[in-house]
Amino acid sequence: MSKEEVPDIPQMEKKVEEEKPENSVSSLKAVTTKLKKTVNLELFLPEIYEWIFEKLKEGPTLIIGDKIGKFSEQVAKQGLIVVAREMSSSYVSPKSEVDDEEILEKMDLKPFSLDKMKAFDNFNLNVILIFALERLSKVQQMELLNECKRLISKEGQLIVIGEFFSNSIWWFPVSLTKEIANFFKEKIFKLKTAKPLRNFEKLANKTELKFFDVKYDANGRIRTYVLTKRWGALLR
């Protein structure tokens, strides 16, 4: 008697096993990206800059901070008058920061000096601080915020991008490692380091600036504040 042929059973298990490596790779990439962002907060900046571009007002703009050349160039390409003050220790010259020579001629890009800010007398519709306060003492932070308030018009805005201490326990090892590294840089190598901010809200309140908006990134480790001189200044 001949045996009937039994049709093959679809090998679902094999198919699932074949898909596992792809899923594993995707998960690994997601974890790797998250770890990179944990260590290098600058990876969040493109998204933050995009958010800022949507809020920029058309008018004179003052930008102060660390590694601001490329961002300042992008702002200038929007047709805005840009004054930029670079705080990075690696800053050499405007030409090393901005590629477009035509745009560079329209910009005022120089090293940052808190003392020289007192000579500024033009009102700005946008004043932007990019990881700037972290490099200053508490007294200097207050002084810079007061100067920024003086330099924004009644219809203008102060945008502050800053690194903050996170309350999440998951970020504690990273914060501790950075604190130890900063300690050695300051005590042994006598180098100035950027420190995450504390009590920024209290500092801003002392200037009597109004909180208009805030964006949280990296579980709150990066915050972007939008402040104004008066309520309703940015309502459209």
PDB file of C-alpha atoms in Angstrom:
ATOM      1  CA  MET A   1       0.000   0.000   0.000  1.00  0.00           C
ATOM      2  CA  SER A   2       1.487   3.370  -1.013  1.00  0.00           C
ATOM      3  CA  LYS A   3       1.916   6.051   1.591  1.00  0.00           C
ATOM      4  CA  GLU A   4       0.169   9.349   1.047  1.00  0.00           C
ATOM      5  CA  GLU A   5       2.505  12.327   0.816  1.00  0.00           C
ATOM      6  CA  VAL A   6       2.043  14.735   3.679  1.00  0.00           C
ATOM      7  CA  PRO A   7       2.478  18.384   2.666  1.00  0.00           C
ATOM      8  CA  ASP A   8       5.322  20.226   4.346  1.00  0.00           C
ATOM      9  CA  ILE A   9       4.394  22.154   7.441  1.00  0.00           C
ATOM     10  CA  PRO A  10       5.356  25.816   7.145  1.00  0.00           C
ATOM     11  CA  GLN A  11       8.517  26.291   9.169  1.00  0.00           C
ATOM     12  CA  MET A  12       7.383  29.210  11.257  1.00  0.00           C
ATOM     13  CA  GLU A  13       9.968  28.604  13.947  1.00  0.00           C
ATOM     14  CA  LYS A  14      12.758  28.754  11.426  1.00  0.00           C
ATOM     15  CA  LYS A  15      11.380  31.997  10.025  1.00  0.00           C
ATOM     16  CA  VAL A  16      11.239  33.559  13.460  1.00  0.00           C
ATOM     17  CA  GLU A  17      14.802  32.463  14.151  1.00  0.00           C
ATOM     18  CA  GLU A  18      15.925  34.020  10.889  1.00  0.00           C
ATOM     19  CA  GLU A  19      14.371  37.364  11.847  1.00  0.00           C
ATOM     20  CA  LYS A  20      15.986  37.461  15.277  1.00  0.00           C
ATOM     21  CA  PRO A  21      19.409  38.670  14.083  1.00  0.00           C
ATOM     22  CA  GLU A  22      17.790  41.685  12.360  1.00  0.00           C
ATOM     23  CA  ASN A  23      15.795  42.537  15.465  1.00  0.00           C
ATOM     24  CA  SER A  24      18.906  42.152  17.591  1.00  0.00           C
ATOM     25  CA  VAL A  25      20.865  44.465  15.308  1.00  0.00           C
ATOM     26  CA  SER A  26      18.108  47.099  15.446  1.00  0.00           C
ATOM     27  CA  SER A  27      17.972  46.863  19.247  1.00  0.00           C
ATOM     28  CA  LEU A  28      21.747  47.110  19.484  1.00  0.00           C
ATOM     29  CA  LYS A  29      21.786  50.197  17.249  1.00  0.00           C
ATOM     30  CA  ALA A  30      19.083  51.835  19.387  1.00  0.00           C
ATOM     31  CA  VAL A  31      21.011  51.133  22.595  1.00  0.00           C
ATOM     32  CA  THR A  32      24.291  52.301  21.038  1.00  0.00           C
ATOM     33  CA  THR A  33      22.689  55.555  19.853  1.00  0.00           C
ATOM     34  CA  LYS A  34      21.233  56.157  23.304  1.00  0.00           C
ATOM     35  CA  LEU A  35      24.619  55.560  24.939  1.00  0.00           C
ATOM     36  CA  LYS A  36      26.313  57.945  22.507  1.00  0.00           C
ATOM     37  CA  LYS A  37      23.764  60.641  23.313  1.00  0.00           C
ATOM     38  CA  THR A  38      24.242  59.979  27.025  1.00  0.00           C
ATOM     39  CA  VAL A  39      27.917  60.840  26.733  1.00  0.00           C
ATOM     40  CA  ASN A  40      27.794  63.384  23.892  1.00  0.00           C
ATOM     41  CA  LEU A  41      24.930  65.798  24.432  1.00  0.00           C
ATOM     42  CA  GLU A  42      25.838  67.676  21.246  1.00  0.00           C
ATOM     43  CA  LEU A  43      24.058  64.928  19.294  1.00  0.00           C
ATOM     44  CA  PHE A  44      20.771  66.474  20.482  1.00  0.00           C
ATOM     45  CA  LEU A  45      21.629  69.892  19.057  1.00  0.00           C
ATOM     46  CA  PRO A  46      20.369  69.438  15.451  1.00  0.00           C
ATOM     47  CA  GLU A  47      16.848  68.764  16.732  1.00  0.00           C
ATOM     48  CA  ILE A  48      17.083  71.647  19.216  1.00  0.00           C
ATOM     49  CA  TYR A  49      18.333  74.024  16.520  1.00  0.00           C
ATOM     50  CA  GLU A  50      15.413  73.026  14.300  1.00  0.00           C
ATOM     51  CA  TRP A  51      13.055  73.890  17.172  1.00  0.00           C
ATOM     52  CA  ILE A  52      14.777  77.268  17.613  1.00  0.00           C
ATOM     53  CA  PHE A  53      14.601  78.106  13.899  1.00  0.00           C
ATOM     54  CA  GLU A  54      10.824  77.865  14.110  1.00  0.00           C
ATOM     55  CA  LYS A  55      10.846  80.493  16.878  1.00  0.00           C
ATOM     56  CA  LEU A  56      13.397  82.972  15.487  1.00  0.00           C
ATOM     57  CA  LYS A  57      12.121  86.498  14.926  1.00  0.00           C
ATOM     58  CA  GLU A  58      13.306  88.441  11.902  1.00  0.00           C
ATOM     59  CA  GLY A  59      15.804  90.929  13.235  1.00  0.00           C
ATOM     60  CA  PRO A  60      19.250  91.406  14.792  1.00  0.00           C
ATOM     61  CA  THR A  61      20.496  88.287  16.573  1.00  0.00           C
ATOM     62  CA  LEU A  62      23.206  87.839  19.208  1.00  0.00           C
ATOM     63  CA  ILE A  63      24.608  84.318  19.684  1.00  0.00           C
ATOM     64  CA  ILE A  64      26.991  83.404  22.525  1.00  0.00           C
ATOM     65  CA  GLY A  65      28.340  80.004  23.399  1.00  0.00           C
ATOM     66  CA  ASP A  66      30.476  76.972  22.727  1.00  0.00           C
ATOM     67  CA  LYS A  67      31.121  75.856  19.123  1.00  0.00           C
ATOM     68  CA  ILE A  68      28.529  78.185  17.644  1.00  0.00           C
ATOM     69  CA  GLY A  69      30.138  78.868  14.241  1.00  0.00           C
ATOM     70  CA  LYS A  70      28.016  76.518  12.125  1.00  0.00           C
ATOM     71  CA  PHE A  71      24.773  77.450  13.866  1.00  0.00           C
ATOM     72  CA  SER A  72      25.545  81.177  13.531  1.00  0.00           C
ATOM     73  CA  GLU A  73      26.220  80.623   9.835  1.00  0.00           C
ATOM     74  CA  GLN A  74      22.824  78.929   9.410  1.00  0.00           C
ATOM     75  CA  VAL A  75      21.080  81.803  11.178  1.00  0.00           C
ATOM     76  CA  ALA A  76      22.862  84.369   8.996  1.00  0.00           C
ATOM     77  CA  LYS A  77      21.763  82.480   5.878  1.00  0.00           C
ATOM     78  CA  GLN A  78      18.182  83.217   6.951  1.00  0.00           C
ATOM     79  CA  GLY A  79      18.948  86.865   6.187  1.00  0.00           C
ATOM     80  CA  LEU A  80      19.347  87.913   9.837  1.00  0.00           C
ATOM     81  CA  ILE A  81      22.064  90.256  11.111  1.00  0.00           C
ATOM     82  CA  VAL A  82      24.252  88.082  13.359  1.00  0.00           C
ATOM     83  CA  VAL A  83      26.751  88.986  16.066  1.00  0.00           C
ATOM     84  CA  ALA A  84      28.412  85.862  17.465  1.00  0.00           C
ATOM     85  CA  ARG A  85      30.778  85.431  20.406  1.00  0.00           C
ATOM     86  CA  GLU A  86      32.617  82.107  20.651  1.00  0.00           C
ATOM     87  CA  MET A  87      33.545  80.642  24.062  1.00  0.00           C
ATOM     88  CA  SER A  88      35.292  77.453  22.913  1.00  0.00           C
ATOM     89  CA  SER A  89      38.967  77.101  23.844  1.00  0.00           C
ATOM     90  CA  SER A  90      39.549  75.567  20.400  1.00  0.00           C
ATOM     91  CA  TYR A  91      38.427  78.757  18.622  1.00  0.00           C
ATOM     92  CA  VAL A  92      41.113  80.077  16.254  1.00  0.00           C
ATOM     93  CA  SER A  93      39.512  82.483  13.780  1.00  0.00           C
ATOM     94  CA  PRO A  94      36.176  83.202  12.075  1.00  0.00           C
ATOM     95  CA  LYS A  95      37.385  81.510   8.875  1.00  0.00           C
ATOM     96  CA  SER A  96      37.921  78.241  10.748  1.00  0.00           C
ATOM     97  CA  GLU A  97      34.312  78.322  11.976  1.00  0.00           C
ATOM     98  CA  VAL A  98      32.345  79.537   8.920  1.00  0.00           C
ATOM     99  CA  ASP A  99      32.768  78.022   5.449  1.00  0.00           C
ATOM    100  CA  ASP A 100      30.725  80.514   3.421  1.00  0.00           C
ATOM    101  CA  GLU A 101      32.962  83.563   2.867  1.00  0.00           C
ATOM    102  CA  GLU A 102      30.079  85.710   1.633  1.00  0.00           C
ATOM    103  CA  ILE A 103      28.093  84.982   4.807  1.00  0.00           C
ATOM    104  CA  LEU A 104      31.191  85.486   6.963  1.00  0.00           C
ATOM    105  CA  GLU A 105      31.589  89.038   5.648  1.00  0.00           C
ATOM    106  CA  LYS A 106      28.092  89.855   6.930  1.00  0.00           C
ATOM    107  CA  MET A 107      28.721  88.358  10.379  1.00  0.00           C
ATOM    108  CA  ASP A 108      30.530  89.711  13.406  1.00  0.00           C
ATOM    109  CA  LEU A 109      32.223  86.608  14.889  1.00  0.00           C
ATOM    110  CA  LYS A 110      34.789  87.103  17.667  1.00  0.00           C
ATOM    111  CA  PRO A 111      35.940  85.469  20.937  1.00  0.00           C
ATOM    112  CA  PHE A 112      33.624  85.989  23.907  1.00  0.00           C
ATOM    113  CA  SER A 113      34.441  88.562  26.584  1.00  0.00           C
ATOM    114  CA  LEU A 114      31.952  89.338  29.327  1.00  0.00           C
ATOM    115  CA  ASP A 115      33.561  92.708  30.012  1.00  0.00           C
ATOM    116  CA  LYS A 116      33.247  93.797  26.374  1.00  0.00           C
ATOM    117  CA  MET A 117      29.525  93.027  26.340  1.00  0.00           C
ATOM    118  CA  LYS A 118      28.943  96.226  28.290  1.00  0.00           C
ATOM    119  CA  ALA A 119      29.933  98.144  25.162  1.00  0.00           C
ATOM    120  CA  PHE A 120      27.094  96.569  23.153  1.00  0.00           C
ATOM    121  CA  ASP A 121      24.217  98.985  22.697  1.00  0.00           C
ATOM    122  CA  ASN A 122      22.087  97.530  19.886  1.00  0.00           C
ATOM    123  CA  PHE A 123      18.772  95.876  20.715  1.00  0.00           C
ATOM    124  CA  ASN A 124      18.247  92.340  19.467  1.00  0.00           C
ATOM    125  CA  LEU A 125      15.108  90.400  18.672  1.00  0.00           C
ATOM    126  CA  ASN A 126      16.961  87.154  19.417  1.00  0.00           C
ATOM    127  CA  VAL A 127      19.681  86.568  22.013  1.00  0.00           C
ATOM    128  CA  ILE A 128      20.792  82.929  22.129  1.00  0.00           C
ATOM    129  CA  LEU A 129      23.065  81.295  24.731  1.00  0.00           C
ATOM    130  CA  ILE A 130      24.404  77.852  23.766  1.00  0.00           C
ATOM    131  CA  PHE A 131      26.068  76.006  26.664  1.00  0.00           C
ATOM    132  CA  ALA A 132      27.413  79.392  27.774  1.00  0.00           C
ATOM    133  CA  LEU A 133      26.402  79.682  31.437  1.00  0.00           C
ATOM    134  CA  GLU A 134      28.075  76.374  32.339  1.00  0.00           C
ATOM    135  CA  ARG A 135      31.492  77.953  31.785  1.00  0.00           C
ATOM    136  CA  LEU A 136      30.908  80.835  34.192  1.00  0.00           C
ATOM    137  CA  SER A 137      30.810  81.338  37.940  1.00  0.00           C
ATOM    138  CA  LYS A 138      27.480  82.106  39.648  1.00  0.00           C
ATOM    139  CA  VAL A 139      28.319  85.818  39.736  1.00  0.00           C
ATOM    140  CA  GLN A 140      29.272  85.808  36.048  1.00  0.00           C
ATOM    141  CA  GLN A 141      26.114  83.871  35.140  1.00  0.00           C
ATOM    142  CA  MET A 142      24.004  86.556  36.758  1.00  0.00           C
ATOM    143  CA  GLU A 143      26.010  89.283  35.049  1.00  0.00           C
ATOM    144  CA  LEU A 144      25.618  87.653  31.614  1.00  0.00           C
ATOM    145  CA  LEU A 145      21.852  87.174  32.060  1.00  0.00           C
ATOM    146  CA  ASN A 146      21.457  90.823  33.039  1.00  0.00           C
ATOM    147  CA  GLU A 147      23.434  91.910  29.969  1.00  0.00           C
ATOM    148  CA  CYS A 148      21.265  89.676  27.783  1.00  0.00           C
ATOM    149  CA  LYS A 149      18.134  91.237  29.264  1.00  0.00           C
ATOM    150  CA  ARG A 150      19.512  94.704  28.521  1.00  0.00           C
ATOM    151  CA  LEU A 151      20.238  93.738  24.915  1.00  0.00           C
ATOM    152  CA  ILE A 152      16.866  92.257  23.952  1.00  0.00           C
ATOM    153  CA  SER A 153      14.093  94.514  22.703  1.00  0.00           C
ATOM    154  CA  LYS A 154      10.612  94.622  24.251  1.00  0.00           C
ATOM    155  CA  GLU A 155       9.416  92.264  21.531  1.00  0.00           C
ATOM    156  CA  GLY A 156      12.563  90.121  21.645  1.00  0.00           C
ATOM    157  CA  GLN A 157      13.463  86.818  23.267  1.00  0.00           C
ATOM    158  CA  LEU A 158      16.314  85.222  25.174  1.00  0.00           C
ATOM    159  CA  ILE A 159      16.869  81.549  24.289  1.00  0.00           C
ATOM    160  CA  VAL A 160      19.076  79.563  26.668  1.00  0.00           C
ATOM    161  CA  ILE A 161      20.344  76.065  25.856  1.00  0.00           C
ATOM    162  CA  GLY A 162      21.931  74.516  28.926  1.00  0.00           C
ATOM    163  CA  GLU A 163      23.094  71.255  30.453  1.00  0.00           C
ATOM    164  CA  PHE A 164      21.454  70.452  33.774  1.00  0.00           C
ATOM    165  CA  PHE A 165      21.867  67.835  36.485  1.00  0.00           C
ATOM    166  CA  SER A 166      19.300  65.090  35.972  1.00  0.00           C
ATOM    167  CA  ASN A 167      17.272  63.625  38.834  1.00  0.00           C
ATOM    168  CA  SER A 168      17.113  60.245  37.083  1.00  0.00           C
ATOM    169  CA  ILE A 169      19.128  57.482  38.750  1.00  0.00           C
ATOM    170  CA  TRP A 170      20.037  56.111  35.310  1.00  0.00           C
ATOM    171  CA  TRP A 171      22.109  59.212  34.559  1.00  0.00           C
ATOM    172  CA  PHE A 172      23.967  59.182  37.876  1.00  0.00           C
ATOM    173  CA  PRO A 173      26.993  57.093  36.696  1.00  0.00           C
ATOM    174  CA  VAL A 174      27.521  59.460  33.761  1.00  0.00           C
ATOM    175  CA  SER A 175      27.223  62.573  35.945  1.00  0.00           C
ATOM    176  CA  LEU A 176      29.606  61.094  38.524  1.00  0.00           C
ATOM    177  CA  THR A 177      32.170  60.209  35.852  1.00  0.00           C
ATOM    178  CA  LYS A 178      32.035  63.741  34.412  1.00  0.00           C
ATOM    179  CA  GLU A 179      32.390  65.286  37.869  1.00  0.00           C
ATOM    180  CA  ILE A 180      35.505  63.203  38.589  1.00  0.00           C
ATOM    181  CA  ALA A 181      36.992  64.107  35.190  1.00  0.00           C
ATOM    182  CA  ASN A 182      36.288  67.812  35.781  1.00  0.00           C
ATOM    183  CA  PHE A 183      37.891  67.631  39.218  1.00  0.00           C
ATOM    184  CA  PHE A 184      41.169  66.333  37.758  1.00  0.00           C
ATOM    185  CA  LYS A 185      41.099  68.885  34.927  1.00  0.00           C
ATOM    186  CA  GLU A 186      40.660  71.784  37.346  1.00  0.00           C
ATOM    187  CA  LYS A 187      42.891  70.699  40.232  1.00  0.00           C
ATOM    188  CA  ILE A 188      45.719  68.979  38.368  1.00  0.00           C
ATOM    189  CA  PHE A 189      45.727  70.449  34.865  1.00  0.00           C
ATOM    190  CA  LYS A 190      44.351  73.885  35.907  1.00  0.00           C
ATOM    191  CA  LEU A 191      41.786  73.850  33.108  1.00  0.00           C
ATOM    192  CA  LYS A 192      38.373  75.498  33.172  1.00  0.00           C
ATOM    193  CA  THR A 193      35.520  73.045  32.760  1.00  0.00           C
ATOM    194  CA  ALA A 194      31.826  73.357  31.974  1.00  0.00           C
ATOM    195  CA  LYS A 195      29.566  72.313  34.847  1.00  0.00           C
ATOM    196  CA  PRO A 196      25.858  71.394  34.611  1.00  0.00           C
ATOM    197  CA  LEU A 197      23.536  74.133  35.824  1.00  0.00           C
ATOM    198  CA  ARG A 198      21.651  74.280  39.094  1.00  0.00           C
ATOM    199  CA  ASN A 199      18.844  76.655  40.046  1.00  0.00           C
ATOM    200  CA  PHE A 200      18.724  78.373  36.657  1.00  0.00           C
ATOM    201  CA  GLU A 201      15.093  79.290  37.263  1.00  0.00           C
ATOM    202  CA  LYS A 202      16.060  81.261  40.378  1.00  0.00           C
ATOM    203  CA  LEU A 203      18.748  83.150  38.463  1.00  0.00           C
ATOM    204  CA  ALA A 204      16.332  84.020  35.667  1.00  0.00           C
ATOM    205  CA  ASN A 205      13.701  85.130  38.165  1.00  0.00           C
ATOM    206  CA  LYS A 206      16.181  87.602  39.627  1.00  0.00           C
ATOM    207  CA  THR A 207      16.396  89.275  36.235  1.00  0.00           C
ATOM    208  CA  GLU A 208      12.560  89.474  36.221  1.00  0.00           C
ATOM    209  CA  LEU A 209      12.464  87.841  32.792  1.00  0.00           C
ATOM    210  CA  LYS A 210       9.281  85.922  31.941  1.00  0.00           C
ATOM    211  CA  PHE A 211       9.350  82.197  31.128  1.00  0.00           C
ATOM    212  CA  PHE A 212       7.625  81.751  27.781  1.00  0.00           C
ATOM    213  CA  ASP A 213       8.492  78.180  26.770  1.00  0.00           C
ATOM    214  CA  VAL A 214      10.858  75.280  27.575  1.00  0.00           C
ATOM    215  CA  LYS A 215      12.012  72.191  25.698  1.00  0.00           C
ATOM    216  CA  TYR A 216      13.357  69.104  27.499  1.00  0.00           C
ATOM    217  CA  ASP A 217      15.853  66.700  25.916  1.00  0.00           C
ATOM    218  CA  ALA A 218      18.009  63.836  27.209  1.00  0.00           C
ATOM    219  CA  ASN A 219      15.640  63.189  30.120  1.00  0.00           C
ATOM    220  CA  GLY A 220      15.932  66.815  31.149  1.00  0.00           C
ATOM    221  CA  ARG A 221      19.718  66.940  31.031  1.00  0.00           C
ATOM    222  CA  ILE A 222      19.365  69.506  28.249  1.00  0.00           C
ATOM    223  CA  ARG A 223      16.775  72.243  28.574  1.00  0.00           C
ATOM    224  CA  THR A 224      16.072  75.061  26.154  1.00  0.00           C
ATOM    225  CA  TYR A 225      14.340  78.036  27.761  1.00  0.00           C
ATOM    226  CA  VAL A 226      12.657  80.898  25.953  1.00  0.00           C
ATOM    227  CA  LEU A 227      12.370  84.060  28.081  1.00  0.00           C
ATOM    228  CA  THR A 228      11.005  87.515  27.375  1.00  0.00           C
ATOM    229  CA  LYS A 229      10.834  90.937  29.002  1.00  0.00           C
ATOM    230  CA  ARG A 230       7.072  91.013  29.081  1.00  0.00           C
ATOM    231  CA  TRP A 231       4.137  88.651  28.860  1.00  0.00           C
ATOM    232  CA  GLY A 232       2.711  88.296  25.383  1.00  0.00           C
ATOM    233  CA  ALA A 233       5.822  89.521  23.599  1.00  0.00           C
ATOM    234  CA  LEU A 234       5.982  86.393  21.436  1.00  0.00           C
ATOM    235  CA  LEU A 235       2.282  85.771  20.920  1.00  0.00           C
ATOM    236  CA  ARG A 236       1.327  85.764  17.240  1.00  0.00           C
TER     237      ARG A 236
END
